[in-house]
């Protein structure tokens, strides 16, 4: 049996365990997950949540906000894409979209005022760098006039290396961006051709060097394994090249081939995809390669250099998780702006219209473009606390949950403790008298451990089992 020796933390992952790791599952950037949102939650409910936040701010001062702005445009289509995007070469579409964003911002400031503190701001897509420097600067100006962006705020942007240059990074730094994320995916020319995303190693190398020179506090590289024409040999080269470039963070995603659901993926030939064995090898090589090169495993496919804020937060038990993934920012309300954006205000989640037409129509009548969402129940809040403690601290102290939610952990989660047992026997988790503790090996499976506490998922499984029986 092949074993991957993972130097930090001390853990050994057999092929069998790696196979269990290479399965799709919720990423728990929220709980309940976005696929549970309902259409009964709309603009009126979102207004109510904002109103409550505004009242809270008057009474005791609400915590700072996180802002997410979705820029849906991309110039060309990557065949593996599962994002909400609009492919266009017409740069003029950016200006019209910015106008719509401004209207959405105004709807918010009409309810919240213009002094809401912001500690985190992220531009994602699509490709935010579809917009010109002037357009991006205009957007940042607008946001700064509408919110009080705090001096130490994390301000991040996703950068498509094909639409960036050293000058562009300098412009982004001047706009106040202090975190940057590059979509790398794979450096192999064959793989790049198969996914229709051509970008040279040299261009990414130069951009990362420039970002470092400009003192971006965090430089992330996204990679994907399981892409067409990828082989363990070719991916090992990419892993080595990326490790050598020393981005402060690396996100390694598994490609899920779902051509029925994501139309672009129909251009990928199934026969070009690596076998399960090859995927397992690539995952094992990536874990060993990055951890062997001094990266720390943060959790859920994320690695960071020991000096990066995420790694520091992990060591100090201060990790948090929101729609942008792991973060050092304490839980805060999130305002999602733009097509398909997701927000979290108080005990609610909300999502904007996914098409530009729907989004525009709502704004045209002065309404928030929220089309679905969820008001969390007490049970949702309780389970969210447990799932986030597992995902972020790798430990659930019974007392802290019991005091906060007035429950008895063992009684309330009797079935969950039962379901945890096989995971404990596999050495992934320890069920103690005072706490559930994720083990060093278990960190790699933290999603599977969290899934035990996902009521919606377990209900689905029971329904499936039931329908199989009948
Ligand atoms: S993968 Fe990213 S850059 Fe490529 S089409 Fe999708 S959103 Fe655009």
Short mmCIF file of C-alpha atoms and ligand atoms in Angstrom, two decimals:
data_model
loop_
_atom_site.label_atom_id
_atom_site.label_comp_id
_atom_site.label_asym_id
_atom_site.label_seq_id
_atom_site.Cartn_x
_atom_site.Cartn_y
_atom_site.Cartn_z
CA UNK A 1 0.00 0.00 0.00
CA UNK A 2 1.30 3.46 -0.87
CA UNK A 3 1.66 5.86 2.03
CA UNK A 4 2.11 9.59 1.88
CA UNK A 5 4.25 10.84 4.71
CA UNK A 6 3.02 14.24 5.68
CA UNK A 7 5.74 15.98 7.65
CA UNK A 8 3.57 18.66 9.23
CA UNK A 9 1.46 17.74 11.06
CA UNK A 10 2.60 14.17 11.76
CA UNK A 11 0.22 12.11 9.74
CA UNK A 12 0.32 9.17 7.38
CA UNK A 13 -2.24 8.95 4.63
CA UNK A 14 -2.75 5.61 2.97
CA UNK A 15 -4.12 5.37 -0.57
CA UNK A 16 -7.33 4.21 0.99
CA UNK A 17 -7.59 7.35 3.10
CA UNK A 18 -6.63 9.52 0.12
CA UNK A 19 -9.46 7.93 -1.84
CA UNK A 20 -11.84 8.98 0.92
CA UNK A 21 -10.39 12.47 0.73
CA UNK A 22 -10.96 12.71 -3.03
CA UNK A 23 -14.75 12.80 -2.82
CA UNK A 24 -17.02 15.77 -3.41
CA UNK A 25 -18.81 17.23 -0.41
CA UNK A 26 -19.96 20.55 1.02
CA UNK A 27 -17.21 23.11 1.61
CA UNK A 28 -19.09 24.60 4.57
CA UNK A 29 -18.39 28.18 3.71
CA UNK A 30 -21.85 28.46 5.25
CA UNK A 31 -24.15 26.23 7.23
CA UNK A 32 -26.73 25.40 6.03
CA UNK A 33 -25.06 25.25 2.62
CA UNK A 34 -26.26 27.45 -0.24
CA UNK A 35 -28.17 24.64 -1.95
CA UNK A 36 -30.60 24.76 1.02
CA UNK A 37 -31.61 28.36 0.42
CA UNK A 38 -35.29 28.85 -0.39
CA UNK A 39 -37.18 31.30 -2.60
CA UNK A 40 -39.51 32.16 0.27
CA UNK A 41 -36.65 34.33 1.50
CA UNK A 42 -36.49 37.36 -0.78
CA UNK A 43 -35.91 41.09 -0.86
CA UNK A 44 -38.42 41.85 1.93
CA UNK A 45 -36.72 39.41 4.31
CA UNK A 46 -33.32 40.82 3.38
CA UNK A 47 -34.53 44.34 4.13
CA UNK A 48 -35.71 43.15 7.51
CA UNK A 49 -32.28 41.65 8.28
CA UNK A 50 -30.57 44.91 7.30
CA UNK A 51 -33.02 46.89 9.41
CA UNK A 52 -32.16 44.74 12.40
CA UNK A 53 -28.46 45.27 11.78
CA UNK A 54 -29.01 49.03 11.56
CA UNK A 55 -30.94 48.99 14.86
CA UNK A 56 -28.21 46.89 16.49
CA UNK A 57 -25.63 49.39 15.33
CA UNK A 58 -27.55 52.20 17.01
CA UNK A 59 -27.89 50.29 20.28
CA UNK A 60 -24.46 48.78 20.77
CA UNK A 61 -22.46 49.12 17.60
CA UNK A 62 -22.62 46.24 15.12
CA UNK A 63 -19.35 44.43 14.27
CA UNK A 64 -17.55 45.43 11.06
CA UNK A 65 -18.80 44.23 7.72
CA UNK A 66 -17.25 42.03 5.10
CA UNK A 67 -18.02 43.03 1.50
CA UNK A 68 -17.96 40.71 -1.49
CA UNK A 69 -18.32 42.10 -5.00
CA UNK A 70 -18.90 39.70 -7.90
CA UNK A 71 -17.64 40.74 -11.32
CA UNK A 72 -19.12 38.12 -13.66
CA UNK A 73 -17.26 38.81 -16.90
CA UNK A 74 -14.49 36.73 -18.48
CA UNK A 75 -12.94 37.18 -21.90
CA UNK A 76 -12.69 33.50 -22.71
CA UNK A 77 -14.13 30.28 -21.40
CA UNK A 78 -12.14 27.78 -19.32
CA UNK A 79 -13.70 24.40 -20.02
CA UNK A 80 -13.58 23.24 -16.40
CA UNK A 81 -15.51 26.30 -15.21
CA UNK A 82 -18.32 25.86 -12.70
CA UNK A 83 -18.61 29.56 -11.77
CA UNK A 84 -21.32 32.07 -12.47
CA UNK A 85 -19.80 34.06 -15.33
CA UNK A 86 -20.55 35.81 -18.59
CA UNK A 87 -18.13 35.31 -21.46
CA UNK A 88 -17.72 38.46 -23.52
CA UNK A 89 -15.07 40.43 -25.37
CA UNK A 90 -17.14 43.61 -25.09
CA UNK A 91 -15.31 45.67 -22.50
CA UNK A 92 -18.12 48.22 -22.51
CA UNK A 93 -20.23 45.79 -20.49
CA UNK A 94 -18.09 46.59 -17.47
CA UNK A 95 -19.30 50.20 -17.31
CA UNK A 96 -22.98 49.26 -17.40
CA UNK A 97 -22.42 46.66 -14.69
CA UNK A 98 -20.61 49.14 -12.45
CA UNK A 99 -23.62 51.41 -12.73
CA UNK A 100 -25.85 48.57 -11.49
CA UNK A 101 -23.46 47.83 -8.65
CA UNK A 102 -23.60 51.48 -7.63
CA UNK A 103 -27.40 51.26 -7.46
CA UNK A 104 -27.16 48.18 -5.28
CA UNK A 105 -24.68 49.94 -2.99
CA UNK A 106 -27.08 52.90 -2.73
CA UNK A 107 -29.90 50.60 -1.65
CA UNK A 108 -27.67 49.44 1.19
CA UNK A 109 -26.50 52.85 2.30
CA UNK A 110 -30.10 54.07 2.30
CA UNK A 111 -30.71 51.56 5.07
CA UNK A 112 -27.36 51.41 6.83
CA UNK A 113 -25.93 54.90 6.32
CA UNK A 114 -22.46 55.54 4.99
CA UNK A 115 -20.47 54.86 8.13
CA UNK A 116 -20.62 51.09 8.36
CA UNK A 117 -17.08 49.87 9.14
CA UNK A 118 -15.64 47.31 6.71
CA UNK A 119 -12.80 45.02 7.76
CA UNK A 120 -12.75 42.75 4.72
CA UNK A 121 -13.42 43.46 1.06
CA UNK A 122 -13.07 40.90 -1.71
CA UNK A 123 -13.51 41.20 -5.47
CA UNK A 124 -14.23 37.86 -7.11
CA UNK A 125 -15.71 36.52 -10.28
CA UNK A 126 -15.71 35.73 -13.10
CA UNK A 127 -12.64 37.85 -13.57
CA UNK A 128 -12.49 41.15 -11.66
CA UNK A 129 -9.50 42.06 -13.84
CA UNK A 130 -11.88 42.09 -16.83
CA UNK A 131 -12.46 45.67 -15.68
CA UNK A 132 -9.91 48.32 -16.60
CA UNK A 133 -7.73 49.94 -13.94
CA UNK A 134 -9.86 53.08 -14.15
CA UNK A 135 -13.04 51.10 -13.69
CA UNK A 136 -11.61 49.20 -10.72
CA UNK A 137 -10.38 52.44 -9.15
CA UNK A 138 -13.85 53.96 -9.68
CA UNK A 139 -15.47 50.97 -7.99
CA UNK A 140 -13.09 51.16 -5.02
CA UNK A 141 -13.76 54.87 -4.70
CA UNK A 142 -17.45 54.27 -4.70
CA UNK A 143 -17.17 51.60 -2.01
CA UNK A 144 -14.95 53.83 0.14
CA UNK A 145 -17.46 56.67 -0.11
CA UNK A 146 -20.33 54.35 0.86
CA UNK A 147 -18.65 52.38 3.65
CA UNK A 148 -15.92 53.15 6.16
CA UNK A 149 -13.17 50.82 5.00
CA UNK A 150 -10.96 50.36 8.07
CA UNK A 151 -7.24 51.18 7.76
CA UNK A 152 -6.17 47.58 8.46
CA UNK A 153 -8.89 45.98 6.31
CA UNK A 154 -8.09 42.91 4.21
CA UNK A 155 -8.66 44.03 0.64
CA UNK A 156 -8.31 41.21 -1.85
CA UNK A 157 -8.83 40.52 -5.52
CA UNK A 158 -8.79 37.49 -7.81
CA UNK A 159 -6.40 38.06 -10.68
CA UNK A 160 -6.46 36.18 -13.95
CA UNK A 161 -2.78 36.14 -14.96
CA UNK A 162 -3.84 36.45 -18.61
CA UNK A 163 -5.31 39.87 -17.91
CA UNK A 164 -2.60 41.15 -15.58
CA UNK A 165 0.84 42.70 -15.86
CA UNK A 166 3.37 44.17 -13.45
CA UNK A 167 1.89 47.62 -14.08
CA UNK A 168 -1.55 46.29 -13.33
CA UNK A 169 -0.42 44.92 -9.98
CA UNK A 170 1.13 48.28 -9.16
CA UNK A 171 -2.20 49.94 -9.95
CA UNK A 172 -4.04 47.45 -7.72
CA UNK A 173 -1.62 48.10 -4.86
CA UNK A 174 -2.19 51.84 -5.29
CA UNK A 175 -5.95 51.25 -5.02
CA UNK A 176 -5.38 49.66 -1.61
CA UNK A 177 -5.50 45.97 -2.46
CA UNK A 178 -3.25 44.10 -0.05
CA UNK A 179 -4.09 40.51 -0.95
CA UNK A 180 -4.02 38.95 -4.34
CA UNK A 181 -5.04 35.54 -5.67
CA UNK A 182 -3.84 34.13 -8.99
CA UNK A 183 -5.68 31.42 -10.90
CA UNK A 184 -2.84 29.07 -11.91
CA UNK A 185 -4.54 25.65 -12.14
CA UNK A 186 -1.71 23.83 -13.98
CA UNK A 187 1.46 24.86 -15.82
CA UNK A 188 1.50 21.96 -18.28
CA UNK A 189 0.96 23.13 -21.87
CA UNK A 190 -1.08 20.04 -22.83
CA UNK A 191 -3.40 20.43 -19.86
CA UNK A 192 -3.76 24.16 -20.54
CA UNK A 193 -4.76 23.41 -24.14
CA UNK A 194 -7.28 20.77 -23.00
CA UNK A 195 -8.99 23.26 -20.65
CA UNK A 196 -8.64 26.26 -22.97
CA UNK A 197 -6.65 28.37 -20.56
CA UNK A 198 -3.18 29.21 -21.83
CA UNK A 199 -0.85 31.12 -19.53
CA UNK A 200 2.86 30.67 -19.28
CA UNK A 201 4.83 29.74 -16.21
CA UNK A 202 7.01 32.82 -16.81
CA UNK A 203 4.05 35.21 -16.70
CA UNK A 204 2.86 33.81 -13.35
CA UNK A 205 6.42 33.76 -12.00
CA UNK A 206 6.85 37.45 -12.86
CA UNK A 207 3.49 38.41 -11.38
CA UNK A 208 4.19 36.63 -8.10
CA UNK A 209 7.64 38.26 -7.93
CA UNK A 210 6.08 41.67 -8.53
CA UNK A 211 3.33 41.06 -5.95
CA UNK A 212 6.04 40.17 -3.44
CA UNK A 213 8.04 43.28 -4.31
CA UNK A 214 4.89 45.36 -3.85
CA UNK A 215 4.48 43.80 -0.40
CA UNK A 216 1.05 42.29 -0.90
CA UNK A 217 0.42 40.74 2.51
CA UNK A 218 -0.86 37.53 1.04
CA UNK A 219 -0.28 36.01 -2.40
CA UNK A 220 -2.43 33.00 -3.24
CA UNK A 221 -2.17 30.51 -6.10
CA UNK A 222 -5.16 28.34 -7.04
CA UNK A 223 -4.45 24.89 -8.46
CA UNK A 224 -6.75 22.15 -9.73
CA UNK A 225 -6.03 18.44 -9.89
CA UNK A 226 -8.03 15.94 -11.92
CA UNK A 227 -8.01 18.05 -15.13
CA UNK A 228 -7.94 16.46 -18.59
CA UNK A 229 -4.53 15.23 -19.80
CA UNK A 230 -3.06 15.75 -16.34
CA UNK A 231 -0.80 12.92 -15.25
CA UNK A 232 0.93 12.38 -11.91
CA UNK A 233 4.24 13.17 -13.68
CA UNK A 234 3.02 16.41 -15.24
CA UNK A 235 1.31 17.52 -12.05
CA UNK A 236 4.45 16.83 -10.02
CA UNK A 237 6.22 19.39 -12.22
CA UNK A 238 3.49 21.94 -11.56
CA UNK A 239 3.64 21.24 -7.81
CA UNK A 240 7.43 21.74 -7.82
CA UNK A 241 7.15 24.94 -9.88
CA UNK A 242 4.47 26.40 -7.61
CA UNK A 243 6.36 25.47 -4.43
CA UNK A 244 9.41 27.20 -5.86
CA UNK A 245 7.45 30.41 -6.56
CA UNK A 246 6.58 30.54 -2.83
CA UNK A 247 3.09 32.06 -2.93
CA UNK A 248 2.14 32.58 0.72
CA UNK A 249 -1.02 30.54 0.21
CA UNK A 250 -2.01 27.67 -2.07
CA UNK A 251 -5.52 26.41 -2.69
CA UNK A 252 -5.73 22.98 -4.27
CA UNK A 253 -9.14 22.10 -5.68
CA UNK A 254 -10.38 18.79 -7.04
CA UNK A 255 -11.93 18.99 -10.49
CA UNK A 256 -15.44 17.51 -10.47
CA UNK A 257 -16.57 16.54 -13.97
CA UNK A 258 -20.30 17.33 -14.05
CA UNK A 259 -21.03 18.14 -17.71
CA UNK A 260 -24.79 17.77 -17.20
CA UNK A 261 -24.70 20.57 -14.67
CA UNK A 262 -21.95 22.80 -16.04
CA UNK A 263 -22.22 23.29 -19.79
CA UNK A 264 -18.58 24.38 -20.41
CA UNK A 265 -17.41 20.99 -19.14
CA UNK A 266 -19.08 19.31 -22.12
CA UNK A 267 -16.03 20.39 -24.11
CA UNK A 268 -13.85 18.19 -21.95
CA UNK A 269 -13.47 14.66 -23.30
CA UNK A 270 -14.12 12.15 -20.54
CA UNK A 271 -11.40 9.87 -21.99
CA UNK A 272 -8.82 12.64 -21.35
CA UNK A 273 -9.54 12.66 -17.62
CA UNK A 274 -7.08 10.99 -15.25
CA UNK A 275 -8.13 7.71 -13.63
CA UNK A 276 -9.12 7.53 -9.98
CA UNK A 277 -5.70 6.03 -9.20
CA UNK A 278 -3.98 8.93 -10.96
CA UNK A 279 -6.11 11.47 -9.07
CA UNK A 280 -5.18 9.83 -5.78
CA UNK A 281 -1.50 9.97 -6.74
CA UNK A 282 -1.75 13.65 -7.67
CA UNK A 283 -3.49 14.52 -4.41
CA UNK A 284 -0.90 12.57 -2.41
CA UNK A 285 1.97 14.17 -4.33
CA UNK A 286 0.53 17.64 -3.79
CA UNK A 287 0.13 17.10 -0.05
CA UNK A 288 3.63 15.68 0.28
CA UNK A 289 5.09 18.29 -2.09
CA UNK A 290 3.67 21.36 -0.37
CA UNK A 291 4.02 20.16 3.20
CA UNK A 292 7.52 18.91 2.39
CA UNK A 293 8.36 22.38 1.11
CA UNK A 294 7.47 24.13 4.32
CA UNK A 295 3.76 24.83 3.81
CA UNK A 296 1.29 24.26 6.64
CA UNK A 297 -2.02 22.51 5.96
CA UNK A 298 -4.75 24.95 6.96
CA UNK A 299 -7.65 22.63 6.19
CA UNK A 300 -10.04 21.99 3.30
CA UNK A 301 -7.45 22.05 0.49
CA UNK A 302 -5.65 25.15 1.75
CA UNK A 303 -1.95 25.52 2.50
CA UNK A 304 0.01 28.51 3.78
CA UNK A 305 3.57 29.40 4.63
CA UNK A 306 4.13 29.46 8.42
CA UNK A 307 4.45 33.28 8.47
CA UNK A 308 1.20 33.88 6.57
CA UNK A 309 -1.64 35.31 8.66
CA UNK A 310 -3.77 32.20 8.04
CA UNK A 311 -1.08 29.86 9.37
CA UNK A 312 -0.56 32.13 12.40
CA UNK A 313 -4.32 32.21 13.03
CA UNK A 314 -4.47 28.42 12.78
CA UNK A 315 -1.68 28.04 15.34
CA UNK A 316 -3.47 30.45 17.67
CA UNK A 317 -6.92 28.88 17.19
CA UNK A 318 -8.26 32.06 15.59
CA UNK A 319 -9.31 30.70 12.20
CA UNK A 320 -12.75 31.56 10.89
CA UNK A 321 -14.62 30.53 7.81
CA UNK A 322 -16.94 32.48 5.56
CA UNK A 323 -17.98 32.49 1.90
CA UNK A 324 -14.43 33.38 0.88
CA UNK A 325 -13.11 30.30 2.69
CA UNK A 326 -10.73 30.42 5.65
CA UNK A 327 -10.09 33.87 7.05
CA UNK A 328 -8.53 35.51 10.07
CA UNK A 329 -11.51 37.86 10.40
CA UNK A 330 -13.91 37.15 13.24
CA UNK A 331 -17.45 36.24 12.20
CA UNK A 332 -19.04 39.29 10.69
CA UNK A 333 -21.99 40.21 8.55
CA UNK A 334 -21.26 39.88 4.87
CA UNK A 335 -22.85 42.07 2.20
CA UNK A 336 -22.75 40.36 -1.20
CA UNK A 337 -22.93 42.74 -4.16
CA UNK A 338 -23.43 41.81 -7.79
CA UNK A 339 -24.95 38.98 -9.76
CA UNK A 340 -25.27 35.70 -7.79
CA UNK A 341 -23.48 37.07 -4.71
CA UNK A 342 -24.24 35.53 -1.35
CA UNK A 343 -24.62 37.56 1.83
CA UNK A 344 -24.96 36.84 5.52
CA UNK A 345 -26.67 39.38 7.73
CA UNK A 346 -27.55 38.47 11.32
CA UNK A 347 -29.03 34.99 11.36
CA UNK A 348 -29.85 35.01 7.64
CA UNK A 349 -28.25 34.11 4.33
CA UNK A 350 -29.30 35.63 1.04
CA UNK A 351 -28.38 35.24 -2.60
CA UNK A 352 -28.75 37.64 -5.49
CA UNK A 353 -30.27 36.82 -8.90
CA UNK A 354 -27.98 34.68 -11.00
CA UNK A 355 -28.70 36.30 -14.35
CA UNK A 356 -27.82 39.84 -15.29
CA UNK A 357 -31.34 40.46 -16.62
CA UNK A 358 -33.01 39.48 -13.36
CA UNK A 359 -30.45 41.46 -11.38
CA UNK A 360 -31.02 44.56 -13.54
CA UNK A 361 -34.83 44.22 -13.38
CA UNK A 362 -34.87 44.22 -9.59
CA UNK A 363 -32.63 47.27 -9.37
CA UNK A 364 -34.72 49.08 -12.00
CA UNK A 365 -37.66 49.07 -9.58
CA UNK A 366 -35.49 50.06 -6.65
CA UNK A 367 -35.50 46.61 -5.06
CA UNK A 368 -32.71 44.46 -3.67
CA UNK A 369 -31.97 41.73 -6.23
CA UNK A 370 -32.21 38.99 -3.58
CA UNK A 371 -34.00 35.93 -4.95
CA UNK A 372 -33.36 33.27 -2.35
CA UNK A 373 -31.98 32.83 1.12
CA UNK A 374 -32.62 31.42 4.52
CA UNK A 375 -33.55 32.59 8.01
CA UNK A 376 -31.60 30.28 10.28
CA UNK A 377 -33.44 28.31 12.93
CA UNK A 378 -32.04 27.75 16.40
CA UNK A 379 -31.02 24.25 15.31
CA UNK A 380 -29.19 25.70 12.29
CA UNK A 381 -27.30 28.13 14.54
CA UNK A 382 -26.35 25.41 16.98
CA UNK A 383 -25.10 23.10 14.22
CA UNK A 384 -23.31 25.97 12.51
CA UNK A 385 -21.41 26.62 15.74
CA UNK A 386 -20.38 22.95 15.99
CA UNK A 387 -19.44 22.66 12.30
CA UNK A 388 -17.42 25.88 12.30
CA UNK A 389 -15.60 24.85 15.52
CA UNK A 390 -14.65 21.59 13.82
CA UNK A 391 -13.61 23.26 10.55
CA UNK A 392 -11.69 26.11 12.16
CA UNK A 393 -10.36 24.91 15.51
CA UNK A 394 -10.55 21.15 14.95
CA UNK A 395 -12.13 20.93 18.37
CA UNK A 396 -15.59 21.28 19.86
CA UNK A 397 -15.64 21.99 23.59
CA UNK A 398 -18.96 20.70 24.88
CA UNK A 399 -19.16 23.33 27.57
CA UNK A 400 -18.85 26.28 25.22
CA UNK A 401 -21.69 24.97 23.05
CA UNK A 402 -23.81 23.97 26.03
CA UNK A 403 -23.49 27.37 27.68
CA UNK A 404 -24.15 29.29 24.47
CA UNK A 405 -27.10 27.19 23.27
CA UNK A 406 -28.48 25.72 26.50
CA UNK A 407 -28.28 22.13 25.28
CA UNK A 408 -26.67 18.94 26.48
CA UNK A 409 -24.24 17.91 23.72
CA UNK A 410 -24.43 14.16 24.38
CA UNK A 411 -28.22 14.18 24.44
CA UNK A 412 -28.86 16.58 21.58
CA UNK A 413 -26.33 14.92 19.32
CA UNK A 414 -26.75 11.30 20.43
CA UNK A 415 -27.15 10.10 16.82
CA UNK A 416 -24.20 12.22 15.67
CA UNK A 417 -21.91 10.78 18.36
CA UNK A 418 -22.93 7.34 17.11
CA UNK A 419 -22.05 8.32 13.53
CA UNK A 420 -18.72 9.72 14.69
CA UNK A 421 -17.66 6.37 16.06
CA UNK A 422 -16.35 4.84 12.79
CA UNK A 423 -14.39 8.05 12.18
CA UNK A 424 -12.92 7.72 15.66
CA UNK A 425 -12.03 4.09 14.94
CA UNK A 426 -10.29 5.25 11.74
CA UNK A 427 -8.18 7.60 13.88
CA UNK A 428 -9.64 10.82 12.44
CA UNK A 429 -11.28 12.12 15.56
CA UNK A 430 -11.14 11.57 19.33
CA UNK A 431 -14.35 11.69 21.33
CA UNK A 432 -13.34 12.82 24.79
CA UNK A 433 -15.14 13.60 28.03
CA UNK A 434 -14.94 17.33 27.42
CA UNK A 435 -14.47 17.75 23.71
CA UNK A 436 -14.41 16.28 20.23
CA UNK A 437 -10.87 16.63 18.94
CA UNK A 438 -9.89 16.28 15.28
CA UNK A 439 -6.57 14.37 15.01
CA UNK A 440 -3.58 15.36 12.85
CA UNK A 441 -4.73 12.90 10.17
CA UNK A 442 -8.35 13.92 10.72
CA UNK A 443 -7.57 17.52 9.65
CA UNK A 444 -7.43 16.24 6.09
CA UNK A 445 -10.96 14.83 6.48
CA UNK A 446 -12.48 17.64 8.47
CA UNK A 447 -15.25 18.00 5.90
CA UNK A 448 -16.34 14.37 6.45
CA UNK A 449 -16.34 14.97 10.20
CA UNK A 450 -18.39 18.16 9.82
CA UNK A 451 -20.86 16.35 7.55
CA UNK A 452 -21.89 14.19 10.52
CA UNK A 453 -23.51 17.30 12.08
CA UNK A 454 -25.22 18.49 8.89
CA UNK A 455 -28.88 17.81 9.56
CA UNK A 456 -29.94 18.53 5.99
CA UNK A 457 -27.38 16.15 4.52
CA UNK A 458 -28.25 13.39 6.95
CA UNK A 459 -31.95 13.88 6.19
CA UNK A 460 -31.18 13.52 2.45
CA UNK A 461 -29.29 10.32 3.11
CA UNK A 462 -32.16 8.92 5.13
CA UNK A 463 -34.59 9.83 2.39
CA UNK A 464 -32.35 8.08 -0.16
CA UNK A 465 -32.11 5.02 2.03
CA UNK A 466 -35.88 5.08 2.52
CA UNK A 467 -36.60 5.37 -1.19
CA UNK A 468 -34.18 2.52 -1.88
CA UNK A 469 -36.02 0.36 0.65
CA UNK A 470 -39.42 1.04 -0.84
S1 LIG B 1 -12.68 29.51 -14.57
FE1 LIG B 1 -12.62 31.64 -13.91
S2 LIG B 1 -11.63 32.73 -15.60
FE2 LIG B 1 -12.25 30.74 -16.41
S3 LIG B 1 -14.27 31.09 -17.31
FE3 LIG B 1 -14.61 30.41 -15.21
S4 LIG B 1 -14.77 32.27 -13.99
FE4 LIG B 1 -13.82 32.82 -15.96
#
